[in-house]
Amino acid sequence: MEDNDTKDPPPPYYSVAMEPQAPPMTYEEVIFQDKYGVTQNTVPYYIPKEPPQVHVAAVIVTQGVVTPRRQQSCGRTAKCWGGLVGVLLVLGLIAVAIWLGVHYGSQPNSEHGNNDNNDNNCMEDDCSSEESHFEGAHDGIKVPPTYSSSSLLCDGVQHYQHGIDEMDCVRFGAGGELQLKTAHNGQFLPVCYEGWNISYADQICEQLGFRRSYESSALNSKSSEALILEPTSGLLIQGLANVSSGCLDDKSVSLQCSDCGKQQSSSRIIGGTTSELGQYPWQVSLHYNKAHVCGGTLISPDFIVSAAHCFQGKMANSAYWLVYVGIVSQQSLGMPYLVKKIIVSEKYNSDTNDNDVALLILSRPVAFSYTTQPVCLPTFNQTFSGGLQCWTSGFGTTKQGADRASSSLMSVSVNIIDSSVCNSCQIYCGLITNNMICAGDLKGGRDSCQGDSGGPLVCKDDNNRWYLVGITSWGAGCGQKQKPGVYSRVTSFLPWIYTKMQQEKP
């Protein structure tokens, strides 16, 4: 993490080969010793290697080749006639069976109805199957195929295993506008402020994996369709909503589940500077085998967002990880939090770096303070245009060839770079997917680096709150010209994040 304009930029935190046919990246763990001779820092390197040779056994399929036996003359013996009669009898029985099948098979079944209709029904055995049988998804959320046109999706009742049919039913729009998808029309609509109370707010936030709500208010809304909530009950919130033609006084609900994105200290100098306590209170340090390896971002008392590539192979074992919050120095760590579970995106692709996102569930909730605060998750349609100044932070390396991560929390300002520019062949030549966002300086120097992986890229909105825009993912070196940092685009993963939080809520 450095604003480095010298000819000696920091080493890659996750290098990628720029050749179109580059070999896949293979993980190797490199352990370094500090100046005291004690193993302190375990920094993940990603080293290009030739793909292993795959030996494919040739399979030859022989199609029913029958060697004809020499025909024997039958003559008029009883054996020959008996065989001929037997053949004729068998052919006659086959013909009768075919006629019966055609005649009765075309008739509708009086008990179960037409077969074509049955194909669209969800049989009881199918409904009890595992998630792996589901098809269709929204950003990694698997939904049973029969629910796409069914009145069961987002009806407030969990019909399928893990309640997967009720996951992607709540989202937030501009100004924190609460929007629900219901079984009535399958569209996201704003919730009217008429009849709103704190019980609804707490129910929704708890449903999403937050422990309670923080604040709700009225928001101007001109929607021609909206939702009115019924009295609270045991149903999920989407099951309490009915479609209405607009809202009384054109007021919808704005909801916040946490007091997020507020810096307690904002003094800074642009480029590779040490951070003060409270400046990035959402930054966490993730230690593997008692050494800093990756960063992460606190989004609630129980959940941390990080990068999937930090948790591959044996590093996917949550028992070896410790989480430190509210710190700005590796020399003053405080008490760690244990990791209860690590969830890596099912769509993560280690070859393309796509869907590089993971969620950590803590074994106990974080106590918020001056130095420890959650960042805000963006709204589903929130945009961060090219040129916008944002900030990235972490304990990553600060110099080319450095053998250890920084002992101090560093931060640097970076500018959002439009994806069309970043995908040009002068920069990353088509490697940037819709799930990625670029930030840095095309002239080089300002960038995240090795050891910053999984950490935050944050931008401040007009409401003076900071939003998690990206997750530090990869780059071709650090601080090189025409090679900015690449981050996982958080808006692409909101349904996945909220789904996992809802499934793992405390």
XYZ file of C-alpha atoms in Angstrom:
506
model
C 0.000 0.000 0.000
C 1.954 2.977 -1.188
C 1.946 6.058 -3.377
C 5.178 5.137 -5.094
C 6.349 7.089 -8.104
C 9.844 5.570 -8.170
C 11.070 3.015 -10.676
C 10.791 0.328 -8.033
C 7.053 -0.385 -7.438
C 5.835 -2.846 -4.791
C 5.652 -6.541 -5.654
C 2.408 -8.043 -6.953
C -0.209 -8.908 -4.392
C -1.947 -11.089 -6.960
C -0.236 -11.055 -10.332
C -1.949 -12.247 -13.475
C -0.329 -13.161 -16.748
C -1.404 -10.896 -19.601
C -1.081 -13.465 -22.363
C -4.424 -14.654 -23.772
C -3.497 -18.290 -23.110
C -1.897 -17.767 -19.698
C -1.598 -20.854 -17.466
C -3.751 -20.959 -14.351
C -2.468 -19.358 -11.157
C -1.357 -21.830 -8.503
C -1.240 -21.009 -4.812
C 1.958 -21.315 -2.852
C 2.453 -20.147 0.708
C 5.682 -18.261 1.375
C 6.731 -17.750 4.986
C 9.116 -14.947 5.905
C 10.907 -14.137 9.125
C 10.938 -10.737 10.724
C 14.009 -8.858 11.931
C 13.863 -10.748 15.211
C 14.081 -14.086 13.425
C 10.549 -15.028 14.369
C 8.084 -16.143 11.744
C 5.559 -13.335 11.704
C 4.067 -12.857 8.297
C 2.607 -15.377 5.940
C 1.965 -13.634 2.633
C 0.095 -15.478 -0.115
C 1.905 -15.510 -3.442
C 0.189 -16.561 -6.644
C 2.734 -18.048 -9.022
C 1.995 -18.966 -12.654
C 2.699 -22.590 -13.340
C 2.209 -24.842 -16.273
C -1.005 -26.816 -15.985
C -0.488 -30.464 -15.087
C -0.478 -32.994 -17.849
C -3.807 -34.726 -18.054
C -3.749 -38.194 -19.496
C -7.042 -39.050 -21.078
C -7.709 -42.687 -21.633
C -9.053 -43.397 -25.093
C -12.437 -45.034 -24.960
C -13.458 -47.024 -27.982
C -17.124 -47.781 -28.305
C -17.985 -50.776 -30.391
C -21.530 -50.664 -31.709
C -23.150 -54.069 -31.560
C -20.990 -55.820 -34.143
C -22.337 -59.333 -34.478
C -20.495 -61.990 -36.379
C -23.176 -63.884 -38.328
C -23.231 -67.564 -37.812
C -23.301 -69.834 -40.811
C -26.904 -70.475 -41.794
C -28.131 -73.994 -41.516
C -30.702 -75.490 -43.844
C -33.933 -76.047 -41.996
C -35.825 -78.356 -44.340
C -39.178 -79.603 -43.095
C -38.290 -80.924 -39.701
C -40.539 -80.284 -36.658
C -37.763 -78.262 -35.014
C -37.670 -75.717 -37.810
C -41.464 -75.336 -37.981
C -41.683 -74.987 -34.214
C -39.113 -72.206 -34.276
C -41.004 -70.383 -37.033
C -44.307 -70.619 -35.174
C -42.619 -69.304 -32.015
C -41.252 -66.293 -33.878
C -44.667 -65.504 -35.376
C -46.281 -65.776 -31.926
C -43.772 -63.363 -30.376
C -44.271 -60.866 -33.211
C -48.025 -61.057 -32.682
C -47.722 -60.343 -28.944
C -45.453 -57.343 -29.654
C -47.977 -55.929 -32.091
C -50.803 -56.253 -29.530
C -48.667 -54.528 -26.870
C -47.887 -51.634 -29.204
C -51.587 -51.182 -30.053
C -52.559 -51.162 -26.371
C -49.835 -48.642 -25.575
C -50.905 -46.276 -28.319
C -54.598 -46.619 -27.532
C -54.466 -46.151 -23.749
C -51.309 -44.052 -23.500
C -53.012 -41.176 -25.311
C -55.889 -41.054 -22.822
C -55.678 -38.581 -19.881
C -55.215 -40.147 -16.501
C -58.394 -39.637 -14.528
C -56.594 -39.604 -11.198
C -53.462 -37.574 -11.848
C -54.426 -35.471 -14.845
C -52.614 -34.966 -18.114
C -48.951 -35.925 -18.227
C -47.952 -32.612 -19.770
C -49.361 -30.777 -16.810
C -47.625 -33.071 -14.378
C -44.268 -32.118 -15.869
C -44.677 -28.658 -14.388
C -45.577 -29.864 -10.911
C -43.052 -30.126 -8.107
C -43.191 -33.675 -6.807
C -42.730 -34.245 -3.103
C -39.538 -36.254 -3.575
C -38.058 -33.533 -5.778
C -38.831 -30.835 -3.208
C -36.804 -32.607 -0.559
C -33.719 -32.825 -2.770
C -30.505 -30.954 -2.117
C -29.744 -27.469 -3.400
C -27.437 -28.907 -6.020
C -30.516 -29.954 -8.019
C -31.776 -26.380 -8.277
C -31.340 -24.448 -11.498
C -31.462 -20.776 -12.269
C -29.899 -18.165 -10.042
C -29.472 -14.501 -9.230
C -25.772 -13.864 -8.555
C -25.191 -17.291 -7.071
C -28.593 -17.700 -5.413
C -29.957 -21.027 -6.590
C -33.703 -21.074 -7.046
C -35.825 -24.111 -7.935
C -36.768 -23.896 -11.641
C -40.485 -24.458 -10.956
C -40.555 -21.362 -8.747
C -39.695 -18.947 -11.539
C -43.351 -18.769 -12.564
C -44.850 -19.905 -9.276
C -46.837 -18.075 -6.644
C -44.596 -19.632 -3.983
C -41.520 -17.471 -4.609
C -41.196 -14.717 -1.969
C -44.555 -15.547 -0.381
C -43.101 -15.391 3.133
C -43.123 -19.169 3.714
C -40.008 -21.317 3.338
C -40.992 -24.194 1.056
C -37.539 -25.400 0.043
C -34.515 -26.543 1.986
C -32.626 -23.651 3.615
C -35.479 -21.338 2.590
C -33.743 -20.654 -0.727
C -37.081 -19.574 -2.224
C -37.256 -16.667 0.262
C -33.713 -15.321 0.021
C -33.595 -12.640 -2.676
C -36.751 -10.826 -1.636
C -35.458 -7.678 0.116
C -33.242 -4.937 -1.264
C -32.451 -1.251 -0.770
C -32.668 1.484 -3.394
C -31.557 5.090 -3.549
C -31.824 6.856 -0.222
C -32.102 3.505 1.557
C -35.566 2.914 0.076
C -36.886 -0.451 1.266
C -38.074 -2.618 -1.616
C -39.682 -6.043 -1.404
C -40.384 -8.730 -3.961
C -43.619 -10.591 -3.263
C -45.508 -13.536 -4.667
C -48.227 -11.157 -5.900
C -46.314 -9.885 -8.916
C -42.679 -10.976 -8.597
C -41.351 -7.403 -8.844
C -39.442 -5.285 -6.366
C -41.728 -2.499 -5.114
C -41.258 0.196 -2.459
C -42.943 -0.198 0.922
C -45.354 2.572 1.932
C -44.583 4.545 5.081
C -48.280 4.468 5.995
C -48.700 2.229 9.075
C -44.935 1.728 9.414
C -43.434 1.103 12.855
C -40.267 -0.045 14.570
C -41.466 -3.654 14.756
C -41.354 -3.917 10.961
C -37.883 -2.339 10.894
C -36.463 -4.774 13.441
C -38.113 -7.747 11.750
C -36.596 -6.897 8.375
C -33.090 -6.191 9.667
C -33.091 -9.322 11.804
C -34.297 -11.319 8.808
C -31.319 -10.036 6.768
C -28.776 -11.068 9.407
C -28.462 -7.810 11.333
C -29.355 -7.972 14.982
C -31.743 -5.012 14.899
C -32.604 -1.911 12.921
C -30.890 1.428 13.363
C -33.123 4.038 11.751
C -36.122 4.408 9.451
C -37.856 7.436 7.996
C -40.230 8.597 5.276
C -38.923 9.055 1.752
C -40.560 10.838 -1.184
C -41.834 8.306 -3.699
C -43.771 8.672 -6.950
C -44.132 4.962 -7.680
C -47.434 4.007 -9.306
C -47.331 0.686 -7.468
C -46.228 0.072 -3.898
C -46.705 -2.294 -0.975
C -48.829 -1.997 2.155
C -47.834 -4.188 5.108
C -50.237 -6.316 7.094
C -49.871 -6.656 10.896
C -46.690 -8.435 11.939
C -46.836 -12.192 12.280
C -44.614 -15.235 12.022
C -44.264 -14.776 8.277
C -41.184 -13.296 6.657
C -41.700 -9.639 5.808
C -42.402 -10.295 2.105
C -45.355 -12.442 3.145
C -46.997 -9.437 4.846
C -46.997 -7.164 1.803
C -49.915 -6.461 -0.518
C -49.781 -4.469 -3.728
C -51.337 -1.011 -3.682
C -51.685 1.758 -6.249
C -49.069 4.096 -4.825
C -48.530 5.330 -1.264
C -50.487 7.774 0.844
C -48.845 11.218 0.536
C -46.313 9.597 -1.817
C -44.149 8.477 1.110
C -42.173 5.222 1.145
C -39.859 3.717 3.776
C -36.158 4.465 4.057
C -34.439 1.907 6.308
C -30.943 1.514 7.766
C -30.034 -1.656 9.619
C -26.832 -0.220 11.122
C -25.168 3.083 11.841
C -22.567 2.434 9.184
C -19.861 4.162 7.199
C -18.978 6.867 9.725
C -15.349 7.805 10.219
C -14.331 8.854 13.681
C -11.147 10.452 12.352
C -10.740 11.860 8.847
C -7.330 13.524 8.783
C -5.170 12.189 5.953
C -2.557 12.940 3.347
C -3.107 11.490 -0.116
C -0.993 8.478 -0.900
C 0.480 5.668 1.125
C 0.163 7.131 4.588
C -0.300 5.531 7.966
C -3.850 5.643 9.299
C -5.138 6.893 12.617
C -7.442 5.076 15.004
C -11.016 5.497 13.854
C -10.051 6.516 10.327
C -11.006 3.162 8.785
C -12.941 1.546 11.639
C -14.302 -1.181 9.341
C -10.834 -2.475 8.382
C -9.939 -5.867 9.829
C -6.716 -7.873 9.787
C -7.075 -11.590 9.069
C -4.345 -13.759 10.572
C -3.624 -17.280 9.380
C -1.371 -19.281 11.705
C -0.854 -16.140 13.805
C 0.373 -13.925 10.957
C -1.402 -11.284 8.863
C -2.328 -12.667 5.460
C -5.350 -10.792 4.155
C -7.662 -7.933 4.939
C -11.400 -7.822 5.384
C -14.264 -5.405 5.970
C -16.707 -5.367 8.862
C -20.314 -5.011 7.611
C -22.215 -6.013 10.762
C -21.474 -7.310 14.278
C -21.300 -10.880 12.978
C -20.090 -10.717 9.353
C -16.929 -9.765 7.489
C -16.529 -9.509 3.719
C -13.228 -10.583 2.178
C -11.800 -12.170 -0.996
C -12.326 -15.791 -1.995
C -8.701 -16.270 -3.085
C -7.572 -15.844 0.536
C -9.317 -19.077 1.542
C -8.222 -21.731 -0.912
C -6.941 -25.200 -0.096
C -5.960 -25.732 3.528
C -6.569 -22.038 4.200
C -10.317 -22.679 3.932
C -10.222 -24.139 7.444
C -11.773 -21.538 9.731
C -9.999 -22.962 12.797
C -6.665 -21.441 11.740
C -7.907 -17.872 11.310
C -8.017 -15.004 13.795
C -9.722 -11.656 13.209
C -8.448 -8.389 14.649
C -10.681 -5.322 14.543
C -10.177 -1.667 15.417
C -6.397 -1.754 15.025
C -3.888 0.375 13.110
C -0.734 -1.519 14.118
C 0.288 -5.155 14.028
C 2.276 -4.456 17.170
C -0.888 -3.725 19.141
C -3.503 -6.291 18.214
C -5.744 -6.713 21.231
C -8.008 -9.725 21.665
C -8.857 -11.625 18.468
C -12.221 -12.880 17.278
C -12.549 -16.488 16.155
C -14.065 -17.453 12.831
C -17.098 -19.687 13.043
C -17.462 -20.305 9.323
C -15.993 -19.243 5.981
C -18.271 -19.068 2.949
C -16.601 -18.705 -0.444
C -18.648 -17.789 -3.488
C -19.766 -20.911 -5.331
C -18.968 -19.120 -8.588
C -15.406 -18.144 -7.726
C -13.067 -18.851 -10.646
C -9.389 -18.990 -9.710
C -8.335 -18.819 -13.365
C -10.184 -15.612 -14.231
C -10.433 -14.186 -10.672
C -14.165 -13.692 -11.245
C -16.545 -13.712 -8.259
C -13.670 -13.192 -5.835
C -15.784 -12.757 -2.702
C -16.091 -14.537 0.634
C -18.057 -14.036 3.833
C -16.734 -14.796 7.310
C -19.091 -15.512 10.224
C -17.635 -14.627 13.602
C -18.051 -16.821 16.655
C -19.236 -13.821 18.711
C -20.514 -10.355 17.780
C -18.159 -7.402 17.543
C -18.713 -4.611 20.037
C -18.781 -1.320 18.142
C -16.738 1.586 19.469
C -14.819 4.678 18.413
C -12.275 2.465 16.646
C -14.603 -0.276 15.389
C -17.547 0.467 13.096
C -19.176 -1.271 10.127
C -19.021 0.099 6.598
C -22.223 0.605 4.577
C -23.156 -1.815 1.837
C -24.164 0.042 -1.334
C -27.708 0.057 -2.671
C -28.507 -2.292 -5.524
C -28.421 0.494 -8.133
C -25.746 2.699 -6.633
C -23.147 3.764 -9.191
C -19.572 4.930 -8.728
C -18.517 6.646 -11.923
C -15.066 6.930 -13.432
C -12.870 9.583 -11.879
C -14.508 9.381 -8.447
C -11.918 9.597 -5.680
C -12.095 6.660 -3.285
C -9.761 5.074 -0.744
C -8.245 1.665 -0.193
C -6.527 0.516 2.971
C -4.643 -2.442 4.370
C -1.572 -3.922 6.013
C -0.004 -4.972 2.714
C 3.571 -4.564 1.539
C 4.819 -1.060 0.750
C 7.915 -1.637 -1.374
C 8.974 -3.748 -4.336
C 10.415 -7.025 -3.063
C 9.354 -6.433 0.526
C 9.432 -9.677 2.490
C 6.739 -8.763 4.977
C 3.485 -6.881 5.265
C 3.316 -3.421 6.791
C 3.118 -3.251 10.558
C 0.941 -0.122 10.251
C -2.425 0.297 8.567
C -1.780 2.189 5.337
C -4.242 3.996 3.097
C -4.073 5.581 -0.326
C -6.492 7.516 -2.516
C -7.375 5.920 -5.839
C -9.688 6.992 -8.629
C -12.386 4.779 -10.115
C -11.457 3.853 -13.685
C -14.233 3.152 -16.157
C -14.402 -0.529 -17.075
C -14.323 0.222 -20.813
C -10.985 1.948 -20.299
C -9.663 -0.748 -17.966
C -10.626 -3.468 -20.431
C -8.789 -1.890 -23.344
C -5.790 -3.760 -24.698
C -3.509 -1.020 -23.399
C -4.482 -2.079 -19.890
C -6.125 -5.466 -19.136
C -7.342 -6.432 -22.602
C -10.732 -7.996 -21.792
C -9.891 -9.552 -18.413
C -12.289 -7.263 -16.509
C -15.710 -8.866 -16.021
C -18.955 -7.224 -14.958
C -18.145 -8.354 -11.399
C -14.947 -6.285 -11.250
C -14.117 -2.610 -10.874
C -10.767 -0.902 -11.469
C -9.269 1.830 -9.309
C -5.886 3.475 -9.107
C -3.771 5.784 -11.236
C -2.926 4.915 -14.829
C 0.321 6.822 -14.390
C 1.262 4.310 -11.692
C 2.177 4.640 -8.036
C -1.100 4.628 -6.119
C -2.312 1.084 -5.592
C -3.067 -1.686 -3.143
C -0.551 -4.487 -2.936
C 0.312 -7.936 -1.635
C -1.263 -8.518 1.779
C -4.082 -6.062 1.061
C -6.205 -8.786 -0.558
C -9.754 -8.953 0.751
C -9.575 -5.430 2.129
C -11.894 -2.523 1.338
C -12.207 -0.013 -1.470
C -14.540 2.640 -0.036
C -16.166 5.736 -1.499
C -18.075 8.491 0.280
C -21.582 9.387 -0.850
C -23.445 12.690 -0.602
C -24.864 11.602 2.775
C -21.311 11.703 4.194
C -21.240 7.941 4.764
C -18.678 5.538 3.348
C -19.750 2.606 1.172
C -17.946 -0.626 0.364
C -17.489 -0.369 -3.396
C -14.831 -3.025 -3.960
C -12.897 -5.907 -2.416
C -9.156 -5.928 -3.132
C -8.693 -8.790 -5.577
C -5.850 -8.726 -8.109
C -3.564 -6.715 -10.345
C -0.539 -6.977 -12.630
C 2.065 -5.988 -10.082
C 1.549 -3.007 -7.788
C 1.593 0.617 -8.771
C 2.700 -0.052 -12.346
C 1.732 2.255 -15.192
C -1.385 1.207 -17.082
C -1.976 -1.565 -14.543
C -4.387 -0.319 -11.845
C -5.757 -2.430 -9.024
C -8.763 -4.642 -9.713
C -11.472 -5.083 -7.091
C -14.544 -7.278 -6.812
C -17.567 -5.077 -7.536
C -19.706 -5.273 -4.386
C -22.995 -4.266 -6.066
C -22.724 -7.467 -8.123
C -22.690 -9.562 -4.949
C -25.386 -7.889 -2.839
C -27.966 -10.677 -3.355
C -25.318 -13.285 -2.517
C -24.127 -11.402 0.590
C -27.631 -10.803 1.937
C -28.604 -14.402 1.194
C -25.675 -15.837 3.139
C -26.277 -13.405 5.998
C -29.927 -14.442 6.116
C -29.007 -18.133 6.138
C -26.336 -17.715 8.832
C -27.997 -15.037 10.948
C -27.295 -15.228 14.692
